[in-house]
Phi, psi and omega in degrees: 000308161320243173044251210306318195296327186277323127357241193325294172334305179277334155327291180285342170268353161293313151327291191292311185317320205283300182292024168261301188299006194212348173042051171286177127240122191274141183278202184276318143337312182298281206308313172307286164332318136325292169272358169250316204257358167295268164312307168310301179274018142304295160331294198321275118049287193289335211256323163307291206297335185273351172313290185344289184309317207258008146298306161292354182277310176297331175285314187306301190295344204263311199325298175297304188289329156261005139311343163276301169336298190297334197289314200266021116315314161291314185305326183293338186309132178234109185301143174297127181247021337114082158223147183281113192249347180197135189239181180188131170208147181226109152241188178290332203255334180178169229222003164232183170282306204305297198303294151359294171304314175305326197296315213281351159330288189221099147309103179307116187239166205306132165298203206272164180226128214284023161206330185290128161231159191277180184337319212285323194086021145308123182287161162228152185305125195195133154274130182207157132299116183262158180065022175283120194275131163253026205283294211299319187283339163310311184304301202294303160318334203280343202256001170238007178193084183304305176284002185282150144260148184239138158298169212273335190296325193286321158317302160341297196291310185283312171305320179286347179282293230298005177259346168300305185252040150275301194295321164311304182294304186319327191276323193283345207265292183304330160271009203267104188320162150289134189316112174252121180273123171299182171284149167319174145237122181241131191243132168053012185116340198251159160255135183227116212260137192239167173246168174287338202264359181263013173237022159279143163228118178241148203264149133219113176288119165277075141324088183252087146045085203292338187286011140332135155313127140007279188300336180258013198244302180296315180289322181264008164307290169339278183308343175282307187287332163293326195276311163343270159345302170276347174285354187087019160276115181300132141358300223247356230225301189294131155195125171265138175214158189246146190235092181280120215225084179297323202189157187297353154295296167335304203269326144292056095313300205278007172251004184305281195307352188273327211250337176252049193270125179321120186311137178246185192259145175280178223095188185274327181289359193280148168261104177327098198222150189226127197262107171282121155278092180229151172211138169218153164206175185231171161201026170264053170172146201320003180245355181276303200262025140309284202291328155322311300188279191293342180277035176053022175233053168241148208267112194204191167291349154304325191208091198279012196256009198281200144288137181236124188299129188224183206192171200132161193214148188217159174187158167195171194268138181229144182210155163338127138327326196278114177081349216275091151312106173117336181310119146358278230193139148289119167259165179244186183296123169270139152323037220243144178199183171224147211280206208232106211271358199286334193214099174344300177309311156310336158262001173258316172283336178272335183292329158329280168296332156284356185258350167295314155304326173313296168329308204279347176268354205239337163080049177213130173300174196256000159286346158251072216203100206287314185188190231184075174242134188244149186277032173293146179275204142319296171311131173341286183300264180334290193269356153280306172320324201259001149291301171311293164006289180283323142305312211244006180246353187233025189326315184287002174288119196271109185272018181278323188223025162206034160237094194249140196256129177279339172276356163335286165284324170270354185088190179283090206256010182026250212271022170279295190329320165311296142333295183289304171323320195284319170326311211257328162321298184278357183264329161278330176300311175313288223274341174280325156088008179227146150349159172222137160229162220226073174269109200275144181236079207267344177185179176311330172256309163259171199213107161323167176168114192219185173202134187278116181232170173276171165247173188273177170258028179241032179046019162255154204303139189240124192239036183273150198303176196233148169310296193224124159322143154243126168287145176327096158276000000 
């Protein structure tokens, strides 16, 4: 307001002095022009030059700041530790990844199932493997647990791990370096000679089903572990262990430490250990879908929102990041947080965010993020959320083909679905060469979320933008 007043004030006395001093008279137009339109664009002047300045002022400053942003953005990255060399699934839509993955495009979703029926004497809606032989898994209870009787779902579960964890060991039996003999040692008088290939060690984690028998859990360890052996995996080398498992929360529980594993100290004595994952179950068969059925969530006319029971096995091989040649896929650090029950928007907007943390800790944008795969189902609510979701933290993403739900088609596939999710991830990273993120849906509240990323071909994590999203071939 000073300014103008002191403007205008030396305008018009300049004005008047000139025209006095020239004894003009200015008509009425001169004077508006002079005395009004004079001081404005003046004003006008004064007022573009102090923009300028403080535009320039404001770029000196962002310059530093956003060099500090960017720094405690890298600092926020947390490198992956953690890699996939080999995946393997056996489901209702197909019996590898890639072909899985082809499925889950346009998902078909499961019928009637030609024998299971509810209370009503209805059939009911079930993803199953058809044509499935349970002879081999019979055989197999008969000769490591004569006394379990096993149930048909459980029969179910053991034909689909055992061609998963067949296919697994042959992968790991081929990565396992050759037997090399090191220098001696002489301990006590003795000499003792070690080899290189002993300080490999592989872990096989069993994901099982906790409402299994003790005994039919143990028998099928056993047996995982003999089938090990003959796949060429040592003995001596070897430890199977069985993991009693309620629900798809659990089991990322129980894979959190496989995927986060503590620092060990490096040297030639560490033992070099390969974390196998497998895991299956059914819910295909009349004691399953009792109990679906009496807890109110089997999807039938009563409850057209429920679940519909699927079954399958899934697994993969994990080794360090660190030095890990040859890899699939980097996983990161998984994410967890719980969405927002007040709204659908709201509830899209906190899973939102959280898959922004995944990014953001995984140090990747959100234009190069090939797809967005998740375990949502049939039901409303779960695949809307993880659309609206995905819109708004991936807008280039087309979420009609490149948000694909692995339960759509396959069903409630419970401590499986984890596993397979990490599977069929790394096996689309592997073929795409972009980034991935992986959204777990664990109950009605919480909610997962990680990234997947390619390696390089100097076998470190590759976080560079992708030209373009690709859609699920």
């Amino acid at each position: 307001m000073l300014v103008a007043v002191v403007v205008f004030a030396v305008v018009w006395l300049c004005a008047i002095g000139i025209w006095r001093g020239t004894g003009a008279t200015p008509g009425g137009m001169q004077m508006a022009l002079v005395l009004g339109g004079l001081p404005l664009l003046l004003l006008g002047g004064v007022h573009v030059a102090r923009k300028a300045r403080r535009k320039r002022a404001d770029a000196a400053t962002d310059i530093p700041a956003t060099a500090a942003a960017d720094a405690d953005r890298r600092d926020a990255i947390t490198p992956p530790s953690m890699a996939v060399r080999a995946s393997a699934v056996w489901l209702p839509v197909a019996d590898t990844p890639a072909d899985a993955l082809a499925a889950l495009v346009q998902p078909r979703r499961p019928g009637l199932h030609p024998t299971l029926r509810d209370r009503d004497g209805l059939p009911v809606f079930a993803a199953f493997v058809a044509h499935l032989d349970t002879l081999m898994a019979e055989e197999l209870l008969r000769r490591h647990a004569p006394g379990v009787r096993a149930g048909e779902e459980a029969l179910r579960a053991l034909a689909l791990l055992e061609p998963v964890a067949e296919a697994l060991y042959l992968e790991t039996a081929a990565l396992l370096p050759r037997v090399v003999e090191a220098d001696g040692q002489v301990v006590a008088g003795m000499h003792h000679r070690e080899t290189a290939a002993m300080r490999e060690r592989i872990d096989v984690h069993l994901l099982l089903p906790a409402a299994w028998p003790a005994a039919l859990r143990e028998a099928c360890a056993a047996a995982m572990q003999e089938h090990a052996i003959d796949c060429g995996l040592p003995a001596a080398q070897l430890q199977v262990q069985a993991m009693a498992v309620v629900d798809s929360r659990e089991a990322w529980a129980r894979m959190r430490p496989l995927l986060e594993p503590a620092d060990v100290p490096d040297g030639p004595d560490r033992a070099t250990r390969w974390h196998l994952l497998l895991a299956a179950d059914s819910q295909v068969g009349a004691q399953a879908v009792r109990r679906l059925e009496s807890a109110g969530l089997l999807m039938g006319a009563r409850h057209q929102d429920g679940l519909v029971p699927g079954e399958g096995a899934a697994g993969v091989l994990l080794q360090r990041a660190a030095g890990s040649h040859g890899a699939m896929a980097f996983v990161h650090t998984q994410v967890d947080g719980e969405t927002s029950l007040a709204s659908l928007r709201a509830g899209a907007r906190a899973t939102a965010d959280l898959l922004e943390r995944a990014m953001r800790e995984a140090g990747i944008e959100p234009a190069s993020v090939g797809l967005v795969l998740s375990d949502a189902d049939q039901r409303t609510a779960p695949a809307v959320e993880t659309a609206a979701a995905v819109s708004l933290v991936c807008p280039d993403l087309d979420t009609a083909h490149q948000c694909p739900a692995l339960g759509i088609a396959n069903g409630a596939l419970g401590i499986v679905a984890p596993v397979a999710l990490l599977a069929l991830a790394a096996a689309r990273v592997q073929d795409s060469a972009q980034p991935l993120l992986a959204l777990s849906l664990l109950d009605e509240r919480r909610r997962l979320a990680l990234a997947i990323v390619p390696v390089d071909d100097d076998g470190s994590s590759s976080r560079a933008d992708a030209d373009a999203p690709a859609t699920v071939a």
